Coordinates of C-alpha atoms (C1' of nucleotides) in Angstrom, one line a residue:
Chain A
M55 CA 5.6 3.3 -33.8
S56 CA 9.2 4.4 -33.3
I57 CA 10.8 4.1 -30.0
L58 CA 10.7 7.9 -29.7
E59 CA 7.0 7.9 -29.5
S60 CA 6.5 4.7 -27.4
P61 CA 4.5 5.4 -24.2
L62 CA 7.4 4.2 -22.1
T63 CA 9.8 6.7 -23.7
R64 CA 7.2 9.4 -23.2
K65 CA 6.9 8.5 -19.6
L66 CA 10.6 8.3 -18.9
S67 CA 11.1 11.6 -20.7
A68 CA 9.0 13.3 -18.0
F69 CA 11.8 12.5 -15.7
V70 CA 15.1 12.7 -17.7
A71 CA 16.2 13.7 -21.2
L72 CA 17.4 10.4 -22.7
S73 CA 20.5 10.4 -25.0
S74 CA 20.7 8.5 -28.3
V75 CA 22.6 5.8 -26.5
D76 CA 19.9 5.5 -23.9
L77 CA 17.2 5.3 -26.6
E78 CA 19.1 2.7 -28.6
T79 CA 19.5 0.6 -25.5
L80 CA 15.9 1.1 -24.6
A81 CA 15.0 -0.1 -28.1
K82 CA 16.4 -3.5 -27.3
F83 CA 13.7 -3.9 -24.7
H84 CA 11.1 -3.8 -27.5
R85 CA 12.4 -6.7 -29.7
R86 CA 10.1 -9.4 -28.3
R87 CA 6.6 -8.2 -29.2
R88 CA 3.7 -10.3 -27.8
S89 CA -0.1 -10.2 -28.0
F90 CA -2.4 -11.5 -25.3
K91 CA -6.2 -12.0 -25.0
A92 CA -8.2 -10.3 -22.3
G93 CA -8.1 -12.4 -19.1
H94 CA -4.7 -13.9 -19.9
Q95 CA -2.6 -14.5 -16.8
M96 CA 0.7 -12.8 -17.5
V97 CA 2.5 -13.4 -14.2
A98 CA 1.7 -16.0 -11.5
E99 CA 2.4 -15.3 -7.8
G100 CA 4.8 -17.8 -6.2
E101 CA 6.3 -19.0 -9.5
T102 CA 9.9 -18.6 -10.6
H103 CA 11.1 -17.7 -14.1
Q104 CA 8.3 -15.3 -14.8
S105 CA 8.6 -12.7 -17.5
A106 CA 8.4 -8.9 -17.3
F107 CA 6.7 -6.8 -19.9
I108 CA 6.4 -3.3 -21.1
L109 CA 2.8 -2.6 -21.9
A110 CA 2.2 -0.9 -25.3
E111 CA -1.5 -1.3 -25.8
G112 CA -4.4 -2.2 -23.5
W113 CA -4.8 -2.5 -19.7
A114 CA -3.6 -5.1 -17.2
C115 CA -3.8 -5.4 -13.4
S116 CA -1.5 -6.8 -10.8
F117 CA -3.0 -8.4 -7.7
K118 CA -2.5 -10.8 -4.8
V119 CA -4.9 -13.5 -3.9
L120 CA -5.4 -14.3 -0.2
P121 CA -5.8 -17.9 1.0
D122 CA -9.6 -17.3 1.5
G123 CA -9.9 -16.5 -2.2
E124 CA -10.2 -12.7 -1.7
R125 CA -8.3 -10.7 -4.1
Q126 CA -6.6 -7.3 -3.7
I127 CA -5.7 -5.5 -6.8
I128 CA -2.5 -3.6 -6.3
D129 CA -2.6 -1.4 -9.4
F130 CA -3.7 -1.3 -13.0
Q131 CA -1.1 -1.0 -15.8
I132 CA -1.7 1.2 -18.8
P133 CA 0.5 1.8 -21.9
G134 CA 4.0 2.7 -20.9
D135 CA 4.0 0.8 -17.6
F136 CA 6.2 -2.1 -16.6
L137 CA 4.4 -5.3 -15.7
G138 CA 5.9 -8.0 -13.5
L139 CA 9.3 -6.3 -12.9
R140 CA 9.6 -7.7 -9.4
S141 CA 8.9 -11.1 -10.7
I142 CA 12.3 -11.1 -12.6
L143 CA 14.2 -9.4 -9.8
F144 CA 12.9 -11.7 -7.0
R145 CA 13.4 -15.4 -6.7
T146 CA 9.7 -16.0 -6.8
S147 CA 7.1 -13.6 -8.0
D148 CA 5.3 -11.8 -5.1
H149 CA 2.2 -11.0 -7.2
S150 CA 0.1 -12.0 -10.2
S151 CA -0.8 -10.0 -13.2
E152 CA -3.5 -10.5 -15.8
A153 CA -4.7 -8.7 -18.9
V154 CA -7.9 -6.7 -18.4
T155 CA -8.3 -6.1 -22.1
K156 CA -6.4 -7.6 -25.0
I157 CA -2.9 -6.3 -24.8
E158 CA 0.2 -5.7 -26.8
A159 CA 3.4 -5.8 -24.8
S160 CA 7.2 -6.3 -25.2
E161 CA 8.8 -9.1 -23.1
V162 CA 11.8 -7.9 -21.2
L163 CA 14.5 -10.4 -20.1
A164 CA 16.3 -9.8 -16.9
A165 CA 19.7 -10.1 -18.7
D166 CA 18.6 -7.4 -21.2
M167 CA 17.9 -5.0 -18.4
F168 CA 20.9 -5.7 -16.3
D169 CA 23.2 -5.4 -19.3
S170 CA 21.6 -2.1 -20.3
F171 CA 22.7 -0.6 -17.0
G172 CA 26.4 -1.0 -18.0
Q173 CA 25.8 0.5 -21.4
A174 CA 23.5 3.4 -20.4
P175 CA 23.8 4.3 -16.7
R176 CA 21.3 7.1 -17.2
L177 CA 18.7 4.5 -18.3
A178 CA 19.3 2.8 -15.0
T179 CA 18.4 6.0 -13.3
A180 CA 15.3 6.4 -15.4
I181 CA 14.2 2.8 -14.6
L182 CA 14.9 3.4 -10.9
W183 CA 12.6 6.4 -11.2
A184 CA 9.9 4.4 -12.9
V185 CA 10.0 1.8 -10.2
S186 CA 10.0 4.5 -7.5
R187 CA 7.0 6.0 -9.2
D188 CA 5.2 2.7 -9.0
E189 CA 6.2 2.5 -5.4
A190 CA 4.8 6.0 -4.8
M191 CA 1.5 4.9 -6.3
A192 CA 1.4 1.8 -4.1
V193 CA 2.1 4.1 -1.2
E194 CA -0.7 6.5 -2.2
H195 CA -3.1 3.5 -2.5
L196 CA -2.0 2.4 1.0
V197 CA -3.0 5.8 2.3
N198 CA -6.2 5.5 0.3
L199 CA -7.1 2.2 2.0
G200 CA -5.8 3.1 5.4
R201 CA -7.3 6.5 6.0
R202 CA -9.9 7.6 3.4
S203 CA -13.6 6.9 3.3
A204 CA -15.0 4.8 0.5
E205 CA -16.3 7.9 -1.4
V206 CA -13.0 9.9 -1.2
R207 CA -11.1 6.7 -2.0
M208 CA -13.1 6.2 -5.2
A209 CA -12.7 9.9 -6.2
H210 CA -8.9 9.7 -5.6
F211 CA -8.6 6.5 -7.6
L212 CA -10.4 7.8 -10.6
L213 CA -8.5 11.1 -10.6
E214 CA -5.2 9.2 -10.4
L215 CA -6.1 7.0 -13.4
G216 CA -7.1 10.2 -15.3
A217 CA -3.8 11.8 -14.6
R218 CA -1.8 8.8 -15.6
L219 CA -3.7 8.3 -18.8
K220 CA -3.3 11.9 -19.7
L221 CA 0.5 11.6 -19.3
V222 CA 0.7 8.9 -21.9
G223 CA -1.7 10.7 -24.2
V224 CA -5.0 8.9 -23.7
G225 CA -7.9 10.8 -22.1
D226 CA -8.0 14.4 -20.9
K227 CA -9.6 16.4 -18.2
T228 CA -13.1 15.7 -19.4
G229 CA -12.6 11.9 -18.7
F230 CA -11.3 8.7 -20.2
N231 CA -12.4 5.4 -21.7
C232 CA -12.2 2.7 -19.0
P233 CA -12.5 -1.0 -19.5
L234 CA -12.9 -1.8 -15.8
T235 CA -16.0 -3.3 -14.1
Q236 CA -17.3 -2.4 -10.7
Y237 CA -15.7 -5.7 -9.5
H238 CA -12.3 -4.4 -10.5
L239 CA -12.9 -1.2 -8.6
A240 CA -14.1 -3.3 -5.5
D241 CA -10.9 -5.4 -5.6
A242 CA -8.7 -2.4 -6.0
L243 CA -10.3 -0.2 -3.3
G244 CA -10.8 -2.9 -0.7
L245 CA -14.6 -2.5 -0.9
S246 CA -17.5 -4.9 -1.8
A247 CA -18.9 -4.6 -5.2
V248 CA -22.2 -3.6 -3.7
H249 CA -20.7 -0.7 -1.9
V250 CA -18.8 0.4 -5.0
N251 CA -22.1 0.6 -6.8
R252 CA -23.6 2.8 -4.0
V253 CA -20.5 5.1 -3.9
L254 CA -20.6 5.5 -7.7
R255 CA -24.2 6.4 -7.6
Q256 CA -23.5 9.0 -4.8
L257 CA -20.7 10.6 -6.8
R258 CA -22.9 10.7 -9.9
E259 CA -25.8 12.2 -8.1
D260 CA -23.5 14.8 -6.6
G261 CA -22.6 15.8 -10.1
L262 CA -18.9 15.0 -9.6
V263 CA -18.1 12.0 -11.8
T264 CA -20.0 9.4 -13.9
F265 CA -18.7 5.9 -14.4
Q266 CA -20.9 4.3 -17.0
R267 CA -20.7 2.1 -20.1
G268 CA -16.9 2.0 -20.3
R269 CA -16.4 5.7 -19.8
V270 CA -15.4 7.8 -16.8
S271 CA -16.7 11.4 -17.2
F272 CA -15.4 14.1 -14.9
D273 CA -18.6 16.2 -14.6
N274 CA -17.1 18.6 -12.0
I275 CA -13.4 17.9 -11.8
R276 CA -12.7 20.8 -9.5
G277 CA -15.2 19.5 -7.0
L278 CA -13.8 16.0 -7.4
I279 CA -10.3 17.2 -6.8
A280 CA -11.4 19.1 -3.7
L281 CA -13.3 16.1 -2.4
A282 CA -10.4 13.8 -2.9
E283 CA -7.8 16.3 -1.8
F284 CA -6.0 15.1 -4.9
D285 CA -2.4 16.3 -5.5
T286 CA -0.4 14.8 -8.3
A287 CA 3.0 15.4 -6.6
Y288 CA 3.4 11.7 -5.9
L289 CA 3.3 11.0 -9.6
D290 CA 6.2 13.4 -10.2
H291 CA 4.7 14.6 -13.5
D292 CA 6.1 18.2 -13.4
G293 CA 8.8 18.1 -16.0
P294 CA 12.3 16.7 -16.0
L295 CA 14.5 16.6 -12.9
L296 CA 17.7 16.0 -14.7
K297 CA 18.4 17.4 -18.2
Chain B
M123 CA 32.3 -1.0 11.4
S124 CA 33.7 -1.9 8.0
I125 CA 31.5 -1.6 4.9
L126 CA 31.6 -5.4 4.7
E127 CA 29.5 -5.7 7.9
S128 CA 27.2 -2.7 7.4
P129 CA 23.5 -3.7 7.6
L130 CA 23.0 -2.4 4.0
T131 CA 25.8 -4.6 2.7
R132 CA 24.4 -7.5 4.6
K133 CA 20.9 -6.9 3.1
L134 CA 22.1 -6.3 -0.5
S135 CA 24.2 -9.5 -0.3
A136 CA 21.0 -11.5 0.3
F137 CA 20.3 -10.6 -3.4
V138 CA 23.6 -10.4 -5.3
A139 CA 27.3 -11.1 -4.6
L140 CA 28.9 -7.7 -4.7
S141 CA 32.4 -7.3 -6.3
S142 CA 35.2 -5.3 -4.7
V143 CA 34.4 -2.4 -7.1
D144 CA 30.8 -2.5 -6.0
L145 CA 31.8 -2.4 -2.4
E146 CA 34.3 0.5 -2.9
T147 CA 31.5 2.4 -4.7
L148 CA 29.1 1.6 -2.0
A149 CA 31.6 2.8 0.6
K150 CA 31.3 6.3 -0.9
F151 CA 27.7 6.3 0.2
H152 CA 28.9 6.1 3.8
R153 CA 31.1 9.2 4.0
R154 CA 28.6 11.7 5.5
R155 CA 27.8 10.2 8.8
R156 CA 25.0 12.0 10.8
S157 CA 23.3 11.6 14.1
F158 CA 19.7 12.6 14.9
K159 CA 17.6 12.7 18.1
A160 CA 14.4 10.8 18.5
G161 CA 11.6 12.7 16.9
H162 CA 13.7 14.6 14.4
Q163 CA 12.0 15.2 11.1
M164 CA 14.4 13.8 8.4
V165 CA 12.3 14.3 5.3
A166 CA 9.4 16.7 4.8
E167 CA 6.5 16.0 2.4
G168 CA 6.1 18.6 -0.4
E169 CA 9.6 20.0 0.0
T170 CA 12.4 20.0 -2.6
H171 CA 16.1 19.4 -2.0
Q172 CA 15.5 16.8 0.7
S173 CA 18.2 14.3 1.6
A174 CA 18.2 10.5 1.5
F175 CA 19.9 8.4 4.1
I176 CA 21.1 4.9 4.8
L177 CA 20.1 4.0 8.3
A178 CA 22.9 2.4 10.4
E179 CA 21.4 2.5 13.9
G180 CA 17.9 3.1 15.3
W181 CA 14.4 3.2 13.9
A182 CA 12.6 5.7 11.7
C183 CA 9.2 5.8 10.1
S184 CA 7.9 7.2 6.8
F185 CA 4.4 8.6 6.6
K186 CA 1.9 10.9 4.9
V187 CA -0.3 13.4 6.7
L188 CA -3.8 14.0 5.3
P189 CA -5.3 17.4 5.3
D190 CA -7.6 16.5 8.2
G191 CA -4.5 15.8 10.3
E192 CA -4.7 12.0 10.2
R193 CA -1.5 10.2 9.6
Q194 CA -0.8 7.1 7.7
I195 CA 2.6 5.4 8.4
I196 CA 3.9 3.8 5.3
D197 CA 6.7 1.8 6.8
F198 CA 9.3 1.7 9.5
Q199 CA 13.0 1.8 8.6
I200 CA 15.5 -0.3 10.5
P201 CA 19.3 -0.5 10.1
G202 CA 20.3 -1.2 6.5
D203 CA 17.2 0.5 5.0
F204 CA 17.1 3.5 2.7
L205 CA 15.2 6.5 4.0
G206 CA 13.8 9.2 1.7
L207 CA 15.1 7.8 -1.6
R208 CA 12.1 9.0 -3.5
S209 CA 12.6 12.5 -2.1
I210 CA 15.9 12.8 -4.1
L211 CA 14.5 11.1 -7.2
F212 CA 11.3 13.2 -7.3
R213 CA 11.1 16.9 -7.7
T214 CA 9.3 17.2 -4.4
S215 CA 9.1 14.6 -1.7
D216 CA 5.9 12.6 -1.7
H217 CA 6.3 11.6 2.0
S218 CA 7.8 12.6 5.4
S219 CA 10.2 10.7 7.6
E220 CA 11.0 11.0 11.2
A221 CA 13.3 9.3 13.7
V222 CA 11.4 7.1 16.1
T223 CA 14.5 6.5 18.3
K224 CA 17.8 8.4 18.1
I225 CA 19.5 7.3 14.9
E226 CA 22.8 7.1 13.1
A227 CA 22.7 7.4 9.4
S228 CA 24.7 8.2 6.3
E229 CA 23.5 11.0 4.0
V230 CA 23.4 10.0 0.4
L231 CA 23.5 12.7 -2.3
A232 CA 21.7 12.1 -5.6
A233 CA 24.9 12.7 -7.6
D234 CA 26.8 10.1 -5.6
M235 CA 24.1 7.5 -6.4
F236 CA 23.7 8.4 -10.1
D237 CA 27.5 8.4 -10.6
S238 CA 27.8 5.1 -8.9
F239 CA 25.6 3.5 -11.6
G240 CA 28.2 4.2 -14.2
Q241 CA 31.1 2.8 -12.1
A242 CA 29.3 -0.3 -10.7
P243 CA 26.4 -1.4 -12.8
R244 CA 25.8 -4.3 -10.5
L245 CA 25.3 -1.9 -7.7
A246 CA 22.6 -0.3 -9.7
T247 CA 20.9 -3.7 -10.0
A248 CA 21.2 -4.2 -6.2
I249 CA 19.7 -0.8 -5.5
L250 CA 16.9 -1.5 -7.9
W251 CA 16.3 -4.7 -6.0
A252 CA 16.3 -2.8 -2.6
V253 CA 13.8 -0.3 -4.0
S254 CA 11.7 -3.1 -5.4
R255 CA 11.8 -4.9 -2.0
D256 CA 10.5 -1.7 -0.4
E257 CA 7.8 -1.6 -3.0
A258 CA 6.9 -5.2 -2.3
M259 CA 6.5 -4.3 1.4
A260 CA 4.3 -1.4 0.5
V261 CA 2.3 -3.7 -1.6
E262 CA 2.0 -6.2 1.2
H263 CA 0.9 -3.5 3.6
L264 CA -1.7 -2.5 0.9
V265 CA -3.1 -6.0 1.0
N266 CA -3.0 -5.9 4.8
L267 CA -5.1 -2.7 4.9
G268 CA -7.4 -3.7 2.1
R269 CA -8.3 -7.3 2.9
R270 CA -7.2 -8.4 6.4
S271 CA -9.0 -8.0 9.7
A272 CA -7.5 -5.9 12.4
E273 CA -6.2 -9.0 14.3
V274 CA -4.6 -10.7 11.3
R275 CA -3.2 -7.4 10.1
M276 CA -1.4 -6.9 13.5
A277 CA -0.1 -10.5 13.4
H278 CA 1.2 -10.0 9.9
F279 CA 2.8 -6.7 10.7
L280 CA 4.7 -8.0 13.8
L281 CA 5.9 -11.1 11.9
E282 CA 7.2 -8.9 9.0
L283 CA 9.1 -6.7 11.4
G284 CA 10.5 -9.9 13.1
A285 CA 11.7 -11.3 9.7
R286 CA 13.3 -8.0 8.6
L287 CA 15.1 -7.5 11.9
K288 CA 16.4 -11.1 11.8
L289 CA 17.9 -10.5 8.3
V290 CA 20.0 -7.6 9.6
G291 CA 21.0 -9.5 12.7
V292 CA 18.7 -8.0 15.4
G293 CA 16.1 -10.2 17.1
D294 CA 15.4 -13.8 16.4
K295 CA 12.4 -16.2 16.3
T296 CA 11.6 -15.6 20.0
G297 CA 11.0 -11.9 19.5
F298 CA 12.7 -8.5 19.2
N299 CA 13.1 -5.2 21.0
C300 CA 10.6 -2.7 19.7
P301 CA 10.6 1.0 20.4
L302 CA 7.1 1.6 18.9
T303 CA 4.1 2.8 20.9
Q304 CA 0.5 1.6 20.3
Y305 CA -0.1 4.9 18.5
H306 CA 2.6 4.0 16.0
L307 CA 0.9 0.7 15.4
A308 CA -2.5 2.5 15.0
D309 CA -1.1 4.9 12.4
A310 CA 0.6 2.1 10.5
L311 CA -2.3 -0.3 10.5
G312 CA -5.1 2.2 9.8
L313 CA -6.7 1.5 13.1
S314 CA -7.6 3.6 16.1
A315 CA -5.2 3.4 19.1
V316 CA -8.1 2.1 21.2
H317 CA -8.7 -0.8 18.8
V318 CA -4.9 -1.6 18.6
N319 CA -5.0 -2.0 22.3
R320 CA -7.9 -4.4 22.2
V321 CA -6.3 -6.4 19.4
L322 CA -3.0 -6.7 21.2
R323 CA -4.9 -7.9 24.3
Q324 CA -6.7 -10.5 22.2
L325 CA -3.4 -11.8 20.7
R326 CA -1.8 -11.9 24.1
E327 CA -4.7 -13.8 25.7
D328 CA -4.7 -16.3 22.8
G329 CA -1.0 -17.0 23.7
L330 CA 0.3 -15.9 20.3
V331 CA 2.3 -12.8 20.8
T332 CA 3.0 -10.2 23.6
F333 CA 3.7 -6.6 22.9
Q334 CA 4.8 -5.0 26.1
R335 CA 7.4 -2.7 27.6
G336 CA 9.4 -2.3 24.4
R337 CA 9.6 -5.9 23.6
V338 CA 7.7 -8.1 21.1
S339 CA 7.7 -11.8 22.2
F340 CA 6.5 -14.5 19.9
D341 CA 4.8 -16.8 22.4
N342 CA 3.5 -19.2 19.7
I343 CA 5.1 -18.3 16.4
R344 CA 3.7 -21.2 14.5
G345 CA 0.2 -20.2 15.6
L346 CA 0.9 -16.6 14.7
I347 CA 2.2 -17.5 11.2
A348 CA -0.9 -19.7 10.7
L349 CA -3.2 -16.9 11.8
A350 CA -1.5 -14.3 9.6
E351 CA -1.0 -16.7 6.7
F352 CA 2.5 -15.2 6.7
D353 CA 4.8 -16.1 3.9
T354 CA 8.2 -14.3 3.5
A355 CA 8.4 -14.7 -0.3
Y356 CA 7.7 -10.9 -0.8
L357 CA 10.7 -10.0 1.2
D358 CA 12.9 -12.2 -1.1
H359 CA 14.9 -13.5 1.8
D360 CA 16.9 -16.8 1.5
G361 CA 15.5 -18.3 4.6
P362 CA 12.2 -18.2 6.4
L363 CA 11.7 -16.6 9.7
L364 CA 11.4 -19.9 11.4
K365 CA 14.6 -21.9 11.3
Chain C
dC164 C1' -35.7 -17.9 -29.9
dC165 C1' -34.7 -19.0 -25.4
dT166 C1' -31.1 -19.7 -21.9
dT167 C1' -27.2 -18.4 -19.5
dC168 C1' -24.1 -15.5 -17.5
dA169 C1' -21.7 -11.3 -16.4
dT170 C1' -22.6 -6.9 -14.8
dG171 C1' -25.2 -3.4 -12.7
dC172 C1' -28.2 -2.2 -9.2
dT173 C1' -31.2 -2.1 -4.6
dG174 C1' -33.2 -2.7 0.4
dA175 C1' -32.7 -5.0 4.9
dT176 C1' -29.7 -6.6 8.3
dT177 C1' -25.3 -7.5 10.6
dT178 C1' -20.7 -6.6 12.1
dA179 C1' -16.2 -4.7 12.5
dT180 C1' -14.2 -0.8 13.9
dA181 C1' -14.4 4.1 15.3
dT182 C1' -15.5 7.5 18.6
dC183 C1' -16.5 9.2 23.1
dA184 C1' -15.5 9.4 27.7
dG185 C1' -13.2 8.2 30.8
dT186 C1' -9.5 5.3 34.5
dC187 C1' -4.9 3.7 35.8
dT188 C1' 0.1 3.5 35.8
dG189 C1' 5.0 4.9 35.9
dG190 C1' 8.3 8.1 35.1
dA191 C1' 9.7 13.0 34.6
dA192 C1' 9.4 17.7 36.0
dA193 C1' 8.6 21.1 39.5
Chain D
dT166 C1' 6.4 14.9 47.4
dT167 C1' 3.4 16.4 44.4
dT168 C1' 2.0 17.4 39.9
dC169 C1' 1.9 16.4 35.3
dC170 C1' 1.7 13.7 31.3
dA171 C1' 2.2 10.1 27.9
dG172 C1' 0.9 5.7 27.2
dA173 C1' -1.8 1.7 28.2
dC174 C1' -6.3 0.2 29.0
dT175 C1' -11.7 -0.2 29.2
dG176 C1' -17.0 0.1 28.6
dA177 C1' -20.7 2.2 26.0
dT178 C1' -22.4 3.9 21.8
dA179 C1' -22.3 5.2 16.9
dT180 C1' -21.4 4.3 12.1
dA181 C1' -19.3 2.8 7.8
dA182 C1' -19.3 -0.8 5.1
dA183 C1' -20.1 -5.9 4.6
dT184 C1' -23.2 -9.4 3.8
dC185 C1' -27.5 -11.4 2.4
dA186 C1' -30.9 -11.9 -0.8
dG187 C1' -32.6 -10.6 -4.3
dC188 C1' -34.1 -8.0 -9.4
dA189 C1' -33.0 -6.0 -14.1
dT190 C1' -30.5 -5.7 -18.3
dG191 C1' -27.9 -6.9 -22.3
dA192 C1' -24.7 -9.7 -24.7
dA193 C1' -23.2 -14.4 -26.0
dG194 C1' -24.2 -19.0 -27.1
dG195 C1' -26.8 -23.0 -28.2

DNA sequence: CCTTCATGCTGATTTATATCAGTCTGGAAA
DNA sequence: TTTCCAGACTGATATAAATCAGCATGAAGG
């Protein structure tokens, strides 16, 4: 796959038109291709000298583990997403990451990224946008946990995943293939697995969305959007800001 | 106050040593000084052409309002913090901001910031760090809402504020002056104001922390840190809160 | 082939927190 | 000086979601 069609390029292009210098510089981020098995721990919380990656294929998740063993999933990474960026910017990583499926990713060295800012300032802007978009998602998840009921929370989460996957060209408005278990959903939504199950049943019986056998089907996407009061503004998908 | 002693410079210097070119470029961010009254809406969710600011004096808060009128406070901004950065990167702002106290701030134009990346690449890195630190805080708040009880959540929140204020030179390990009401705490922690009150009483009666008359006093900071399992790693500071 | 284990699923019970419906206080406005 | 109001505070009750204690299924492994 050429750099022009990589999921990251596709995502960044939703924000800014990249010049050929930007693209050449971005290509350097893709020199260290790596493969990992499902379940592999990519980044470890509290450790120094961790790597960052750009995900090309597969799903990962970032999370924090509390002293009592409970886990809070922060977000899932899909193709085109950075993984562990904060672990190279910070002294010690503030979070862990693991592969949900087997994945293909490019390892990004801190030096590569910092050097690139001198060579292609507009790329710096694009990366700042990507990080801000990740922040916007974390913020929306915060609102999700703080103020929405379990049912609305689930609806919102599934719609967000759908929107993100659509942007990088996987899945459409009828649904998407999803490798997550109900335990993943529980850890992401701050619910127990038992309650996740009940909520999914409720949404299915209401004819809104079906989560079964590795597939999320939007049975009534309008109803689902209405229930979740879902607005994609925070994902900033609406075409380039700069040109 | 010279740019060398501004809270933002102080904060960024905790991450990277800024060159004289970086500092000159950063100084350009401080040309448009503005004052606002307490309660002033700085940034409006869903609007385009919003401004970003660097806060010099006073407190602000960023939040989202849900269709049912409920509000989730995302974070409070204190001197040295950016305010509304995503509102200039994104087409429409994904959040609102308002002044909690009267504030002094510098307005930052998108063009100033993007131009600065070409002139001072290291400044781009420092700003990326600052944004990542904001993201790390949002993530920690996410964990707070998702997995911690009301009491631990409150303890964690007050300790985080203490650590942040100490970094910019306001407050110390005995406590800090705090202009927030119990309603602010409720909106930030995803609790009802009634429950916030009960939790504060509990913490006070346990001799851990007192929140009263505009002041937060750490009565037993070790005990509070133990209760909250508070670790400053995610703030990427040099030193811990205790010292 | 049988066992094991991860995942999905369910009813009964408990608990944390919300909601309701107030009181009390101190400062600002009239 | 009285009235008003925001903010702090409290008891009683309601409820969303957790926890407990299972069963069912299908894939993986010996």
